[in-house]
Coordinates of C-alpha atoms and ligand atoms in Angstrom, one line a residue:
M78 CA 24.5 -9.9 28.4
E79 CA 25.1 -10.5 24.7
A80 CA 26.3 -7.6 22.6
R81 CA 23.5 -5.8 20.8
E82 CA 23.1 -7.0 17.2
Q83 CA 23.8 -5.0 14.0
W84 CA 22.8 -5.5 10.4
G85 CA 25.1 -7.8 8.5
T86 CA 25.2 -5.8 5.3
K87 CA 24.1 -2.4 4.0
I88 CA 21.9 -4.0 1.4
G89 CA 20.4 -6.2 4.1
F90 CA 19.4 -3.2 6.1
I91 CA 18.0 -1.3 3.1
L92 CA 15.9 -4.3 2.1
A93 CA 14.6 -4.8 5.7
A94 CA 13.7 -1.1 6.0
T95 CA 12.1 -1.1 2.5
G96 CA 10.2 -4.2 3.5
S97 CA 8.9 -2.3 6.5
A98 CA 7.8 0.6 4.4
I99 CA 6.3 -1.5 1.6
G100 CA 3.1 -3.1 3.0
L101 CA -0.6 -3.0 2.7
G102 CA -0.2 0.7 2.5
N103 CA 1.4 0.5 -0.9
I104 CA -0.6 -2.3 -2.6
W105 CA -4.0 -2.0 -0.9
K106 CA -4.3 1.5 0.4
F107 CA -2.4 3.6 -2.1
P108 CA -4.3 2.3 -5.1
F109 CA -7.7 2.7 -3.5
I110 CA -7.2 6.2 -2.2
T111 CA -5.7 7.2 -5.5
G112 CA -8.9 5.9 -7.1
M113 CA -11.1 7.8 -4.6
Y114 CA -9.3 11.1 -4.6
G115 CA -8.9 11.8 -8.3
G116 CA -6.0 9.8 -9.7
A117 CA -2.9 11.6 -11.0
A118 CA -3.5 14.9 -9.2
F119 CA -3.5 13.0 -5.9
V120 CA -0.4 11.1 -6.9
L121 CA 1.4 14.4 -7.5
A122 CA 0.3 15.7 -4.1
Y123 CA 1.5 12.5 -2.5
I124 CA 4.9 12.7 -4.0
V125 CA 5.3 16.3 -2.8
C126 CA 4.4 15.2 0.7
I127 CA 6.8 12.3 0.6
A128 CA 9.6 14.8 -0.1
L129 CA 8.5 17.4 2.4
I130 CA 7.7 15.2 5.4
G131 CA 8.5 11.5 4.7
F132 CA 12.2 12.1 3.7
P133 CA 13.2 14.4 6.6
V134 CA 11.3 12.4 9.3
M135 CA 12.9 9.2 8.1
I136 CA 16.4 10.8 8.4
I137 CA 15.4 11.9 11.9
E138 CA 14.4 8.4 13.0
F139 CA 17.6 6.8 11.6
A140 CA 19.8 9.5 13.2
I141 CA 18.2 9.1 16.7
G142 CA 18.3 5.3 16.4
R143 CA 21.9 5.1 15.3
K144 CA 23.2 7.7 17.7
T145 CA 21.6 5.9 20.7
Q146 CA 21.6 2.3 19.5
R147 CA 18.4 1.8 21.5
N148 CA 14.7 1.1 21.2
P149 CA 12.4 4.2 21.1
V150 CA 12.0 4.5 24.9
G151 CA 15.7 4.0 25.6
A152 CA 16.7 6.3 22.8
F153 CA 14.9 9.3 24.3
E154 CA 16.1 8.4 27.8
K155 CA 19.6 8.4 26.5
L156 CA 19.4 11.8 24.7
A157 CA 17.3 13.5 27.3
P158 CA 17.9 11.8 30.6
G159 CA 15.6 12.7 33.5
T160 CA 12.9 14.3 31.3
P161 CA 9.5 13.1 30.2
W162 CA 10.7 12.7 26.6
F163 CA 10.8 8.9 27.1
L164 CA 7.0 9.0 26.9
A165 CA 7.3 9.9 23.2
G166 CA 9.1 6.6 22.8
G167 CA 6.5 4.8 25.0
L168 CA 3.8 6.1 22.7
G169 CA 5.7 4.4 19.8
V170 CA 6.0 1.0 21.6
A171 CA 2.3 1.2 22.5
A172 CA 1.5 2.0 18.8
G173 CA 3.4 -1.1 17.9
F174 CA 1.0 -3.3 19.9
V175 CA -2.1 -1.5 18.7
I176 CA -1.2 -1.4 15.0
L177 CA 0.1 -4.9 14.7
S178 CA -2.9 -6.4 16.5
Y179 CA -5.3 -5.4 13.7
Y180 CA -2.8 -5.1 10.8
S181 CA -2.4 -8.8 11.4
V182 CA -6.1 -9.3 10.9
V183 CA -6.1 -7.7 7.5
A184 CA -2.9 -9.5 6.6
G185 CA -4.7 -12.7 7.6
W186 CA -7.4 -11.9 5.0
T187 CA -4.7 -11.8 2.3
L188 CA -3.3 -15.1 3.6
G189 CA -6.8 -16.5 3.2
Y190 CA -7.1 -15.1 -0.3
V191 CA -3.9 -16.8 -1.4
F192 CA -5.6 -20.1 -0.6
M193 CA -8.8 -19.0 -2.3
A194 CA -6.9 -18.0 -5.4
I195 CA -5.3 -21.4 -5.4
A196 CA -8.7 -23.1 -4.9
D197 CA -9.9 -21.1 -7.9
V198 CA -12.8 -19.6 -6.0
F199 CA -12.7 -16.4 -8.1
K200 CA -13.8 -18.2 -11.3
N201 CA -17.5 -18.0 -10.2
F202 CA -17.6 -14.2 -9.8
T203 CA -19.0 -12.2 -12.6
K204 CA -19.8 -8.9 -10.7
P205 CA -18.0 -7.1 -7.9
A206 CA -21.1 -7.5 -5.8
E207 CA -20.8 -11.3 -5.8
A208 CA -17.1 -11.1 -4.8
G209 CA -18.2 -8.5 -2.2
D210 CA -20.7 -10.9 -0.6
Y211 CA -18.2 -13.6 -0.6
F212 CA -15.6 -11.4 1.1
A213 CA -18.2 -10.3 3.7
N214 CA -18.9 -13.9 4.6
F215 CA -15.2 -14.7 4.9
A216 CA -14.5 -11.7 7.1
A217 CA -17.5 -12.6 9.3
N218 CA -16.4 -16.1 9.9
P219 CA -14.6 -16.3 13.2
L220 CA -12.8 -19.5 12.5
F221 CA -11.3 -18.1 9.3
T222 CA -10.4 -14.7 10.6
I223 CA -9.0 -15.8 13.9
G224 CA -7.2 -18.7 12.2
T225 CA -5.6 -16.6 9.6
H226 CA -4.7 -13.9 12.1
L227 CA -3.0 -16.5 14.3
A228 CA -1.2 -17.9 11.3
F229 CA 0.1 -14.5 10.3
M230 CA 1.3 -13.6 13.9
A231 CA 3.0 -17.0 14.0
L232 CA 4.9 -16.2 10.8
C233 CA 6.0 -12.8 12.3
V234 CA 7.1 -14.5 15.5
F235 CA 9.0 -17.1 13.5
V236 CA 11.1 -14.5 11.7
V237 CA 11.6 -12.1 14.6
I238 CA 12.7 -14.8 17.1
K239 CA 15.7 -15.5 14.9
G240 CA 17.1 -12.0 15.5
V241 CA 18.0 -9.0 13.5
K242 CA 20.6 -10.5 11.2
G243 CA 19.5 -14.1 11.1
G244 CA 15.8 -13.5 11.0
I245 CA 14.6 -10.1 9.8
E246 CA 17.6 -9.4 7.4
R247 CA 17.7 -12.9 6.0
F248 CA 14.0 -13.0 5.4
S249 CA 13.9 -9.6 3.8
K250 CA 16.9 -10.5 1.5
I251 CA 14.9 -13.4 0.1
M252 CA 11.5 -11.9 0.0
M253 CA 12.1 -8.4 -1.3
P254 CA 13.5 -9.6 -4.7
V255 CA 10.5 -12.0 -4.9
L256 CA 8.1 -9.1 -4.2
L257 CA 9.8 -6.9 -6.8
S258 CA 9.7 -9.7 -9.4
I259 CA 6.0 -10.4 -8.8
I260 CA 5.1 -6.8 -9.1
I261 CA 7.0 -6.3 -12.4
V262 CA 5.2 -9.4 -13.8
L263 CA 1.8 -8.1 -12.7
M264 CA 2.6 -4.6 -14.1
I265 CA 3.6 -6.0 -17.5
R266 CA 0.4 -8.2 -17.5
G267 CA -1.7 -5.0 -16.8
L268 CA 0.1 -3.0 -19.5
T269 CA -0.5 -5.6 -22.2
L270 CA -4.2 -5.7 -21.7
P271 CA -6.3 -3.9 -24.3
G272 CA -7.5 -0.6 -22.9
A273 CA -4.5 -0.3 -20.5
E274 CA -3.9 3.3 -21.6
K275 CA -7.0 4.4 -19.8
G276 CA -5.6 3.2 -16.5
L277 CA -2.3 4.9 -17.2
S278 CA -3.8 8.3 -18.0
F279 CA -5.9 8.0 -14.8
L280 CA -2.7 7.5 -12.8
F281 CA -0.3 9.9 -14.6
L282 CA -2.3 12.7 -16.4
P283 CA -3.3 15.1 -13.6
D284 CA -6.7 16.8 -13.6
F285 CA -5.9 19.7 -11.3
S286 CA -9.5 20.5 -10.7
K287 CA -9.5 17.3 -8.5
L288 CA -7.0 18.9 -6.1
N289 CA -8.5 20.2 -2.9
G290 CA -7.9 20.4 0.9
T291 CA -9.1 16.8 1.5
T292 CA -6.9 15.4 -1.3
V293 CA -3.8 17.1 0.2
L294 CA -4.7 16.0 3.8
V295 CA -5.1 12.4 2.7
A296 CA -1.8 12.6 0.8
L297 CA -0.1 14.0 3.9
G298 CA -1.3 11.3 6.2
H299 CA -0.5 8.5 3.7
A300 CA 3.1 9.8 3.1
F301 CA 3.7 9.2 6.7
F302 CA 2.0 5.8 7.0
T303 CA 3.6 4.3 3.9
L304 CA 7.1 5.0 5.1
S305 CA 6.4 3.5 8.5
L306 CA 7.1 6.7 10.3
G307 CA 6.0 8.2 13.6
M308 CA 6.3 5.2 16.0
G309 CA 10.0 4.5 16.0
T310 CA 10.0 1.6 13.5
M311 CA 12.7 3.3 11.5
L312 CA 14.3 4.5 14.7
T313 CA 14.6 0.9 15.9
Y314 CA 15.9 -0.3 12.5
G315 CA 18.4 2.6 12.5
S316 CA 19.6 1.5 16.0
Y317 CA 21.1 -1.6 14.4
L318 CA 23.2 0.5 12.0
S319 CA 26.9 1.2 12.4
R320 CA 28.6 4.5 12.5
R321 CA 30.0 3.9 9.0
D322 CA 26.6 3.6 7.3
N323 CA 25.3 6.5 5.2
I324 CA 21.9 7.6 6.5
I325 CA 21.1 10.0 3.7
S326 CA 21.7 7.6 0.8
S327 CA 19.9 4.8 2.6
A328 CA 16.8 7.0 3.1
V329 CA 16.9 8.2 -0.5
T330 CA 16.9 4.5 -1.7
I331 CA 14.2 3.4 0.7
V332 CA 11.9 6.4 -0.2
I333 CA 12.4 5.8 -4.0
L334 CA 11.7 2.1 -3.7
D335 CA 8.6 2.6 -1.6
T336 CA 7.2 5.1 -3.9
G337 CA 8.2 3.1 -7.0
I338 CA 6.4 0.0 -5.8
A339 CA 3.3 2.0 -4.9
L340 CA 3.2 3.4 -8.4
M341 CA 3.8 0.0 -10.0
A342 CA 1.0 -1.5 -7.9
G343 CA -1.2 1.4 -9.1
V344 CA -0.3 0.6 -12.8
A345 CA -0.9 -3.2 -12.3
I346 CA -4.3 -2.6 -10.7
F347 CA -5.7 0.4 -12.7
T348 CA -4.8 -1.0 -16.1
A349 CA -6.8 -4.1 -15.2
V350 CA -9.7 -2.2 -13.6
F351 CA -10.0 0.2 -16.6
A352 CA -9.5 -2.5 -19.2
H353 CA -12.7 -4.1 -17.8
G354 CA -14.7 -0.9 -17.5
L355 CA -14.9 -1.1 -13.7
A356 CA -15.0 2.0 -11.5
P357 CA -11.7 3.1 -9.8
D358 CA -13.4 4.7 -6.8
Q359 CA -14.6 1.6 -4.9
G360 CA -12.7 2.5 -1.7
S361 CA -11.1 -0.1 0.5
A362 CA -13.1 -2.8 -1.3
L363 CA -11.1 -2.3 -4.5
I364 CA -8.8 -5.3 -3.9
F365 CA -11.2 -7.8 -2.4
H366 CA -14.3 -7.0 -4.4
V367 CA -13.1 -5.7 -7.8
L368 CA -9.9 -7.7 -8.5
P369 CA -11.4 -11.1 -7.9
T370 CA -13.8 -10.4 -10.7
V371 CA -11.1 -9.1 -13.0
F372 CA -8.7 -12.1 -12.7
P373 CA -11.1 -14.7 -14.3
K374 CA -11.4 -12.5 -17.4
I375 CA -7.7 -12.1 -18.0
P376 CA -5.6 -14.7 -19.8
G377 CA -3.5 -16.4 -17.2
G378 CA -5.7 -14.8 -14.6
Y379 CA -5.5 -17.9 -12.3
I380 CA -1.8 -17.6 -11.9
F381 CA -1.8 -13.8 -11.7
G382 CA -4.5 -13.9 -9.0
I383 CA -2.4 -16.2 -6.9
M384 CA 0.7 -14.0 -7.5
F385 CA -1.2 -10.9 -6.5
F386 CA -2.4 -12.1 -3.1
F387 CA 0.9 -13.7 -2.4
L388 CA 2.6 -10.4 -3.2
L389 CA 0.3 -8.7 -0.7
L390 CA 1.1 -11.3 1.9
I391 CA 4.9 -10.9 1.6
A392 CA 4.5 -7.1 1.7
A393 CA 2.4 -7.4 4.9
L394 CA 4.8 -9.8 6.5
T395 CA 7.9 -7.6 6.1
S396 CA 5.9 -4.8 7.7
G397 CA 4.4 -7.0 10.4
I398 CA 7.9 -8.1 11.6
S399 CA 9.0 -4.4 11.8
L400 CA 6.1 -3.6 14.0
L401 CA 6.8 -6.6 16.3
E402 CA 10.5 -5.7 16.4
V403 CA 9.8 -2.3 18.0
V404 CA 8.0 -4.0 20.9
I405 CA 10.7 -6.8 21.2
A406 CA 13.6 -4.3 21.1
Y407 CA 12.1 -2.4 24.0
F408 CA 11.7 -5.5 26.2
V409 CA 15.2 -6.8 25.3
D410 CA 17.0 -3.5 25.7
E411 CA 15.2 -2.1 28.7
K412 CA 13.9 -5.1 30.6
G413 CA 16.7 -7.5 29.9
W414 CA 14.4 -10.2 28.5
S415 CA 15.8 -12.7 26.1
R416 CA 14.7 -12.2 22.5
R417 CA 13.1 -15.6 22.5
K418 CA 11.0 -15.0 25.6
A419 CA 10.0 -11.5 24.5
T420 CA 9.0 -12.6 21.1
L421 CA 6.9 -15.5 22.3
V422 CA 5.2 -13.6 25.1
F423 CA 4.4 -10.4 23.1
G424 CA 3.6 -12.3 19.9
G425 CA 1.0 -14.1 22.0
I426 CA -0.3 -10.9 23.7
I427 CA -0.6 -9.1 20.4
F428 CA -2.5 -12.1 18.9
A429 CA -4.9 -11.9 21.9
M430 CA -5.4 -8.2 21.4
G431 CA -6.2 -8.7 17.8
V432 CA -9.0 -11.2 18.5
P433 CA -11.7 -8.6 19.0
S434 CA -10.6 -6.9 15.7
A435 CA -10.8 -10.3 13.9
L436 CA -14.4 -10.6 15.2
S437 CA -15.3 -7.0 14.2
H438 CA -16.7 -7.9 10.8
G439 CA -18.7 -10.8 12.3
P440 CA -20.0 -11.6 15.8
L441 CA -18.8 -8.2 17.1
A442 CA -19.9 -6.1 14.2
D443 CA -22.8 -4.6 16.1
M444 CA -20.8 -4.1 19.3
K445 CA -19.7 -0.5 19.3
F446 CA -16.9 -0.2 21.8
F447 CA -15.9 3.5 21.5
F448 CA -17.5 6.4 19.8
G449 CA -19.8 4.2 17.8
M450 CA -16.9 2.3 16.3
T451 CA -16.2 -1.4 16.2
F452 CA -13.0 -2.5 17.9
F453 CA -11.2 -2.9 14.6
D454 CA -12.1 0.6 13.4
F455 CA -11.2 2.1 16.8
M456 CA -7.7 0.5 16.7
D457 CA -7.3 1.9 13.2
Y458 CA -8.4 5.4 14.1
M459 CA -6.4 5.6 17.3
S460 CA -3.2 4.6 15.7
F461 CA -3.2 6.2 12.3
K462 CA -5.1 9.4 13.2
Y463 CA -3.6 10.1 16.5
M464 CA -0.7 8.0 17.7
L465 CA 1.5 8.1 14.6
P466 CA 1.2 11.8 13.8
L467 CA 1.6 12.7 17.4
G468 CA 4.7 10.5 17.6
G469 CA 6.1 12.1 14.4
F470 CA 5.4 15.6 15.5
L471 CA 7.1 15.0 18.9
M472 CA 10.2 13.7 17.1
T473 CA 10.5 16.7 14.9
I474 CA 10.2 19.1 17.9
F475 CA 12.7 17.0 19.8
V476 CA 15.4 17.1 17.2
A477 CA 14.9 20.8 16.3
Y478 CA 14.6 22.2 19.8
F479 CA 15.9 19.7 22.4
W480 CA 18.5 17.4 20.9
G481 CA 19.7 20.3 18.7
A482 CA 20.4 20.6 15.0
K483 CA 24.2 20.6 15.5
E484 CA 24.3 17.2 17.1
F485 CA 21.8 15.9 14.6
I486 CA 23.9 17.1 11.7
A487 CA 27.0 15.6 13.2
E488 CA 25.2 12.2 13.5
I489 CA 24.3 12.3 9.8
Q490 CA 27.9 13.3 8.9
S491 CA 29.2 10.1 10.4
G492 CA 29.1 7.8 7.4
C493 CA 28.3 10.7 5.1
P494 CA 31.1 13.3 5.6
K495 CA 30.2 15.3 2.5
F496 CA 26.8 16.2 3.9
S497 CA 26.5 19.8 5.0
I498 CA 23.7 22.1 5.9
R499 CA 23.6 25.1 8.2
P500 CA 21.9 24.3 11.5
V501 CA 19.4 27.1 11.0
A502 CA 18.4 25.6 7.7
A503 CA 18.0 22.2 9.2
V504 CA 15.8 23.7 12.0
V505 CA 13.6 25.4 9.4
I506 CA 13.1 22.3 7.3
I507 CA 12.4 20.1 10.3
T508 CA 9.9 22.7 11.7
I509 CA 8.1 22.8 8.3
S510 CA 7.7 19.0 8.4
G511 CA 6.6 19.2 12.0
I512 CA 3.9 21.8 11.2
L513 CA 2.6 19.7 8.3
I514 CA 2.4 16.7 10.6
L515 CA 0.5 18.8 13.1
V516 CA -1.9 19.9 10.4
T517 CA -2.6 16.3 9.6
L518 CA -3.1 15.5 13.3
I519 CA -5.5 18.4 13.8
A520 CA -7.4 17.6 10.6
G521 CA -7.7 14.0 11.9
I522 CA -9.1 15.2 15.2
M523 CA -11.7 17.4 13.4
G524 CA -12.7 14.4 11.3
L525 CA -11.3 15.7 8.0
G526 CA -9.0 14.1 5.6
G527 CA -10.4 10.6 5.0
Ligands
LIG279 N1 4.4 1.1 6.0 C1 3.6 0.0 6.1 C2 2.6 -0.1 5.0 O1 2.8 0.7 4.1 C3 2.9 -0.1 7.4 C4 3.7 0.0 8.6 C5 4.6 -0.9 9.1 C6 3.8 1.1 9.5 N2 5.3 -0.4 10.2 C7 4.7 0.8 10.5 C8 3.1 2.3 9.5 C9 5.0 1.7 11.4 C10 3.4 3.2 10.4 C11 4.4 3.0 11.4 O2 1.7 -0.9 5.0

């Protein structure tokens, strides 16, 4: 068997992991939930949650991955042989299937919108309602949604099949600078619009009366999602690290980049929305209903519209490949499959699993599969409300009480010898993160928190 691959360079790894973290979560979800839950006060809650949960859990995933050099299932088997802990890893691999199958459908919409922006479809829209009708028709058309879903999955397969260094790392090294440049251009465009300051104060001047239990719960859940935590994505990416790499500084960089890009996307979007007197609290429709009516009114809007949807597509792609890689790593490590075979077979299976999701806003819209939800909504609920928080919670318990803080700290110190913390303190911090994740999980089960 061939030796297991590793990242070629430190920056390559950071860009790939940042690429996983930055996705639809940053550019689609973060702005719309910020709009719904009160602007700056929500942003503040979100940043606190990133520090309290996101950062420690990311370090946990990197440490387990690098220590074991395995996929999520193999990693738990190696650290806790003969125990049921491998099931926690299995939950992660299963989540990879579930999430990618419908993430790819949404990513397909953004792919479709790149072409619509190029075809200058937006110029006809005067009101969000018109753009909304257009979007509803698009999402209901099976040919479009299955076609774009297939195209997106094919792109993911194309990158992942080439391997960790030659595929994922190379692609991320090219695409992340492109992503960063586009977002800077869009942010400057937003900031130079008349009336931009209203957008900025919405994002950065907190109105603390808007802070309540729901806001905090949504912020907690999103902190987790935006950093790709809870299903072993970061664990898998960490498993391609070498002993010399510094886990702490890598995690700091990734967290700062992810949060920075989300804020920049917020600036780009809210300056434009407020400059045109539109409402910020449109929910998930913000991007597909509101923005297409904004672009035609902005000087250079044609180009900025194309850039925006292309940005969204790149962000989704670097996240999509990280979801696929978790599944592939499992079949390569544990079942001895070749990367090529595993990628083709499971890329195909995940595509097939996504078809009912692709049809959920059209032919299958009235078909309620589970608990009155469409297939698409059910996949979304299952993964983000239950599987991810459960996975993350199990990882914190595992590190604090089974693997042990001493071993965990020793793993971090390899590559970062200056790092020191008392084992008790580490256990306390990890337990706090674990409890916060558990709160999100229970709130999700009770139907709270968005
Ligand atoms: N973090 C990505 C986003 O913000 C989504 C994502 C990719 C993800 N891989 C993940 C979320 C793994 C949770 C777990 O869009």
